[in-house]
Coordinates of C-alpha atoms in Angstrom, one line a residue:
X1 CA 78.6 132.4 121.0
X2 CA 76.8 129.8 120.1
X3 CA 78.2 126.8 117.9
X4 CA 76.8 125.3 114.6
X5 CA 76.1 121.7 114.8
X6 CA 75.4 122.0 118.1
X7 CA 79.4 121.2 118.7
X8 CA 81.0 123.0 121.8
X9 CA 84.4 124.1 122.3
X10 CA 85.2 121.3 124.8
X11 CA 83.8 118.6 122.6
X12 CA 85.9 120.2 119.8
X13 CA 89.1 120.0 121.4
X14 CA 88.3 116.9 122.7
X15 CA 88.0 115.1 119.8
X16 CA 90.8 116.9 118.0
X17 CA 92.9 115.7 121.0
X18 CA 91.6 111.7 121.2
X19 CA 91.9 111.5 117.2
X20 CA 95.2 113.0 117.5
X21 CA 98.9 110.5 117.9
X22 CA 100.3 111.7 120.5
X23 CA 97.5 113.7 121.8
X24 CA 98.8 117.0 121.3
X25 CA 97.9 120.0 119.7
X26 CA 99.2 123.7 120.0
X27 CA 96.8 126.8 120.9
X28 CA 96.7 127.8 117.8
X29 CA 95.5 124.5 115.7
X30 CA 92.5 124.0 118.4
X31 CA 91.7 127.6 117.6
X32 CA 91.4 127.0 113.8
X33 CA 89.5 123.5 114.5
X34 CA 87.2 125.7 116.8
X35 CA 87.0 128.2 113.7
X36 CA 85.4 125.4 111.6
X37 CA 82.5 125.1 113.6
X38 CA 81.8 129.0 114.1
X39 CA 83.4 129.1 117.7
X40 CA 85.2 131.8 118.4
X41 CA 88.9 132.2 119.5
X42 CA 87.9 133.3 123.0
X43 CA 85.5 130.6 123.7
X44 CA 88.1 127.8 122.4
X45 CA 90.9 129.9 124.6
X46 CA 88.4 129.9 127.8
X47 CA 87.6 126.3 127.2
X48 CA 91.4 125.1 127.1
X49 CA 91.8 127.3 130.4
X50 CA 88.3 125.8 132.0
X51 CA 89.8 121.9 130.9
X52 CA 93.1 122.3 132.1
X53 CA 91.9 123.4 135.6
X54 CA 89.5 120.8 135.4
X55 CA 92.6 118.0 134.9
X56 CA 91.6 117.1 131.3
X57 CA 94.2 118.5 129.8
X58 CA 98.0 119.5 130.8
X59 CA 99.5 122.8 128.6
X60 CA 103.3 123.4 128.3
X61 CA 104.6 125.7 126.0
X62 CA 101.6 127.1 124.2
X63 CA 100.4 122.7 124.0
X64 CA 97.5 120.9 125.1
X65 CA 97.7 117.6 125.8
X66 CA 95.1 115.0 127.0
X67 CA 95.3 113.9 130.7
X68 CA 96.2 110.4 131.7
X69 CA 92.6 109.5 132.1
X70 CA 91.5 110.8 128.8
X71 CA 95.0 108.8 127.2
X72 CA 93.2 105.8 128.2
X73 CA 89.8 106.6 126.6
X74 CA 92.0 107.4 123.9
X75 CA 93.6 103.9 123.9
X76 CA 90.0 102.2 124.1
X77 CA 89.6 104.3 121.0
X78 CA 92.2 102.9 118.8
X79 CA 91.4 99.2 120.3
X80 CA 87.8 99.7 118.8
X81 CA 89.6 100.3 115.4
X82 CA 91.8 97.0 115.6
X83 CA 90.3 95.0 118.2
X84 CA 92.9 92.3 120.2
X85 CA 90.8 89.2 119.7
X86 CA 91.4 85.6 120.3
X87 CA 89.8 82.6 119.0
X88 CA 86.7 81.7 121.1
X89 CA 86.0 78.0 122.0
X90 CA 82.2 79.3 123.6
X91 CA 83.6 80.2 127.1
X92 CA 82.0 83.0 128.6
X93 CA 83.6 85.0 131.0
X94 CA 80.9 85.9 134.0
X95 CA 81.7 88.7 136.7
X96 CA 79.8 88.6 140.0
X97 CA 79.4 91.5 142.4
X98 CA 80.2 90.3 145.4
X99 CA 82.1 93.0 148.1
X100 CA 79.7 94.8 150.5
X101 CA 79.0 98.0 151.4
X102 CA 80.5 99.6 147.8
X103 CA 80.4 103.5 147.8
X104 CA 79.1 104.8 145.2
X105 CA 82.0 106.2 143.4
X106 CA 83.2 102.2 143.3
X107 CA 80.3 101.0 141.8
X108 CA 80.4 104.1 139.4
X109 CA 84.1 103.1 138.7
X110 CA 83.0 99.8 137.8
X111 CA 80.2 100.5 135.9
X112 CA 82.1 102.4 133.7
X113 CA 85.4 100.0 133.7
X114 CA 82.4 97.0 132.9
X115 CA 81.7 99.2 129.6
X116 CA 85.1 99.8 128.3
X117 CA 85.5 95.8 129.0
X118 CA 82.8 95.6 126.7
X119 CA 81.1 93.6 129.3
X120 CA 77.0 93.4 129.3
X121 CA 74.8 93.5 132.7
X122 CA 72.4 90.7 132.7
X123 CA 71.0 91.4 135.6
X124 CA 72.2 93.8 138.6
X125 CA 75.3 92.9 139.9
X126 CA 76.1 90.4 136.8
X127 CA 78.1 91.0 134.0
X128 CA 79.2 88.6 130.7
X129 CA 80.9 88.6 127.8
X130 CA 82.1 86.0 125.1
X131 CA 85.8 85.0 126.3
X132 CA 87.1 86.4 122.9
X133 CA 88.8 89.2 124.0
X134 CA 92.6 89.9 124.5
X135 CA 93.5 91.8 128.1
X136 CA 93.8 92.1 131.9
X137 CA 91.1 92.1 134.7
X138 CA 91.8 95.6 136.2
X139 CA 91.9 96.1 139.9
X140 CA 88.7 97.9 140.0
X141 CA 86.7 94.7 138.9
X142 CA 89.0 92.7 140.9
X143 CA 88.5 94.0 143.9
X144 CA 84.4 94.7 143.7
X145 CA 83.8 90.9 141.5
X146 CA 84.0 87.3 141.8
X147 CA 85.4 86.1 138.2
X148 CA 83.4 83.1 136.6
X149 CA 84.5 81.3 133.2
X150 CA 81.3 79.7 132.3
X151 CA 79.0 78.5 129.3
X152 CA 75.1 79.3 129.6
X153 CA 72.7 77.0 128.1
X154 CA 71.2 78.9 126.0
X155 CA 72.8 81.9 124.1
X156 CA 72.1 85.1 126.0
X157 CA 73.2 87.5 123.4
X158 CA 69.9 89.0 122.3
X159 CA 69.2 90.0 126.2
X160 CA 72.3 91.9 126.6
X161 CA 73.1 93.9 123.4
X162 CA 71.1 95.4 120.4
X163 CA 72.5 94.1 117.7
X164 CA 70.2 95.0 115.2
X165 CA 70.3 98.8 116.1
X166 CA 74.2 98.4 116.4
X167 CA 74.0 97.7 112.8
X168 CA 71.8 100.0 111.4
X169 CA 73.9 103.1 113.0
X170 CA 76.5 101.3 111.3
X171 CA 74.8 101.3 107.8
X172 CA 73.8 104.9 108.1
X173 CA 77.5 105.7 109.2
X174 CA 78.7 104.1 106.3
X175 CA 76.7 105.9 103.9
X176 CA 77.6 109.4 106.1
X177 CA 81.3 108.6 105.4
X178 CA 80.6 108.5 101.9
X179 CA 78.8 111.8 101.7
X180 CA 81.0 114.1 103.9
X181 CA 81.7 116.5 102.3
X182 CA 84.1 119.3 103.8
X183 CA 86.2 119.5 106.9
X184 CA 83.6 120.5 109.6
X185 CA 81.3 117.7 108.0
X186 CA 84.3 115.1 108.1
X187 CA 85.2 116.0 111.6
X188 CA 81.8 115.2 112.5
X189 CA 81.3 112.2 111.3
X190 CA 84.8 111.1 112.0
X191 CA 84.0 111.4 115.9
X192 CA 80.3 109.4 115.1
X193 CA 82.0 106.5 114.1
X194 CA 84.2 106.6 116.6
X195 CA 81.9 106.5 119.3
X196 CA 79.8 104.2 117.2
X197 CA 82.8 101.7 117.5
X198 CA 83.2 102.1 121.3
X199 CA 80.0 100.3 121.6
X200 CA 81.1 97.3 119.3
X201 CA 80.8 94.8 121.5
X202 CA 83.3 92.7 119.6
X203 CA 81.0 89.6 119.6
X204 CA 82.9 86.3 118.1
X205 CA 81.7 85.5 114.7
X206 CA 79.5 82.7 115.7
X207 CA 77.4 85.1 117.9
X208 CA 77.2 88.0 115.3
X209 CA 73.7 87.7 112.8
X210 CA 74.8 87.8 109.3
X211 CA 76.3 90.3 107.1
X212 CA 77.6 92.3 110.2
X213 CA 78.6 95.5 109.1
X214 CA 81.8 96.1 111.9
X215 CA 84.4 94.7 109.9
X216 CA 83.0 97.2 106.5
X217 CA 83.0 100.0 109.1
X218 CA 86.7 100.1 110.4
X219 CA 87.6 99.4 106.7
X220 CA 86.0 102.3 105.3
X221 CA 86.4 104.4 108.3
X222 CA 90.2 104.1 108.1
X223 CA 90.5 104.8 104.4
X224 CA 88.5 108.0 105.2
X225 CA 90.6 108.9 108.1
X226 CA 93.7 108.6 106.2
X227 CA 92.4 111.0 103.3
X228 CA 90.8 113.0 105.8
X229 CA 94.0 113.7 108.2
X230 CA 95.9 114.8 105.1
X231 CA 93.4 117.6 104.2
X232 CA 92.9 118.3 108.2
X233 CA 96.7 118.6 108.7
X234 CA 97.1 121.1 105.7
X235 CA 94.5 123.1 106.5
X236 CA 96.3 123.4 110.0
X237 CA 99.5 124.3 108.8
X238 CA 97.9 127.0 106.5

């Protein structure tokens, strides 16, 4: 069968499961979230089955909960909410490639770590980002990079992130959150905005052009969320 909105199973449970604290949700409530979106029982049940085998997702006792790798995208998640930032005195951090002969499931890994460090690519093998940011250098980029704290010349924002289309999505998002209407609507929009806010690069205010909508964003995302878990978690108890 398949779905409206273009929204599968998996991507269904998957966002149940990541806007979920902890991460775990019976059989039964996936099948009613499925039920919102026209996807039947069987095709949520085969999906569980098809994820679980797949190491997404661990089931004990009729539960589903997300894997340890998908706990972590979960964590980057709720960090894109409320951001751990710093004040920034214009150092930049720079990350170099610099180990030979990488296979390519290490510079995949890195690639991807790069991202969720909010990290840009200014050119291939060179990464940057404002040193505004609270956390650790993970092994991965340890052990492929050369770490540089630096300060460019000139201010190389513009070349590695779209700002401007970052904040339009954000507008329009804005103005979805105030028309959703319904659950499956809600739930929707609820995992746009979350992605959306993945991609924040988290720029320090001096860097950002003005009237930056992130800030409005999280604010009127998590006054939505809260209304909209109270009508999600009755509807799953019904």
């Amino acid at each position: 069968m398949e779905e409206r909105n273009g929204l599968s199973a998996r991507s269904a449970v998957l966002s149940a499961l990541l806007g979920s604290h902890p991460p775990s949700l019976s059989a039964r409530h996936l099948v009613r979230i499925g039920a919102l979106f026209g996807i039947a029982e069987g095709t949520v049940r085969v999906a569980l089955s098809r994820m679980v085998a797949a190491g997404d997702l661990s089931q004990a006792d009729g539960r589903y909960t997300l894997s340890e790798r998908l706990v972590e995208r979960q964590s980057r998640q709720d960090e894109s909410r409320a951001p751990h930032t710093r004040p920034w005195d214009g150092t930049w951090e720079i990350a170099v490639v610099t180990a030979e002969r990488r296979a390519p499931a290490d510079r995949a890994a890195l690639r991807h770590t790069m991202a969720a460090l909010r990290l840009a690519e200014l050119r291939e093998g060179t990464w940057m980002r404002p040193a505004n940011l609270v956390r650790e250098w993970p092994e991965t980029v340890i052990g492929q990079c050369t770490l540089i704290d630096g300060r460019p010349h000139a201010n190389p924002t513009a070349l590695l992130w779209d700002l401007d289309g970052w904040a339009a999505e954000a507008r329009a998002l804005e103005r979805s959150l105030d028309r959703a209407d319904g659950l499956a609507e809600g739930f929707l929009v609820s995992a746009a905005v979350l992605r959306h806010l993945l991609a924040d690069p988290l720029l320090p205010e001096a860097l950002l052009p003005p009237d930056w909508p992130g800030g409005e964003l999280r604010t009127r995302y998590d006054d939505f969320d809260r209304r909209y878990r109270e009508v999600l978690h009755r509807h799953l108890r019904g």
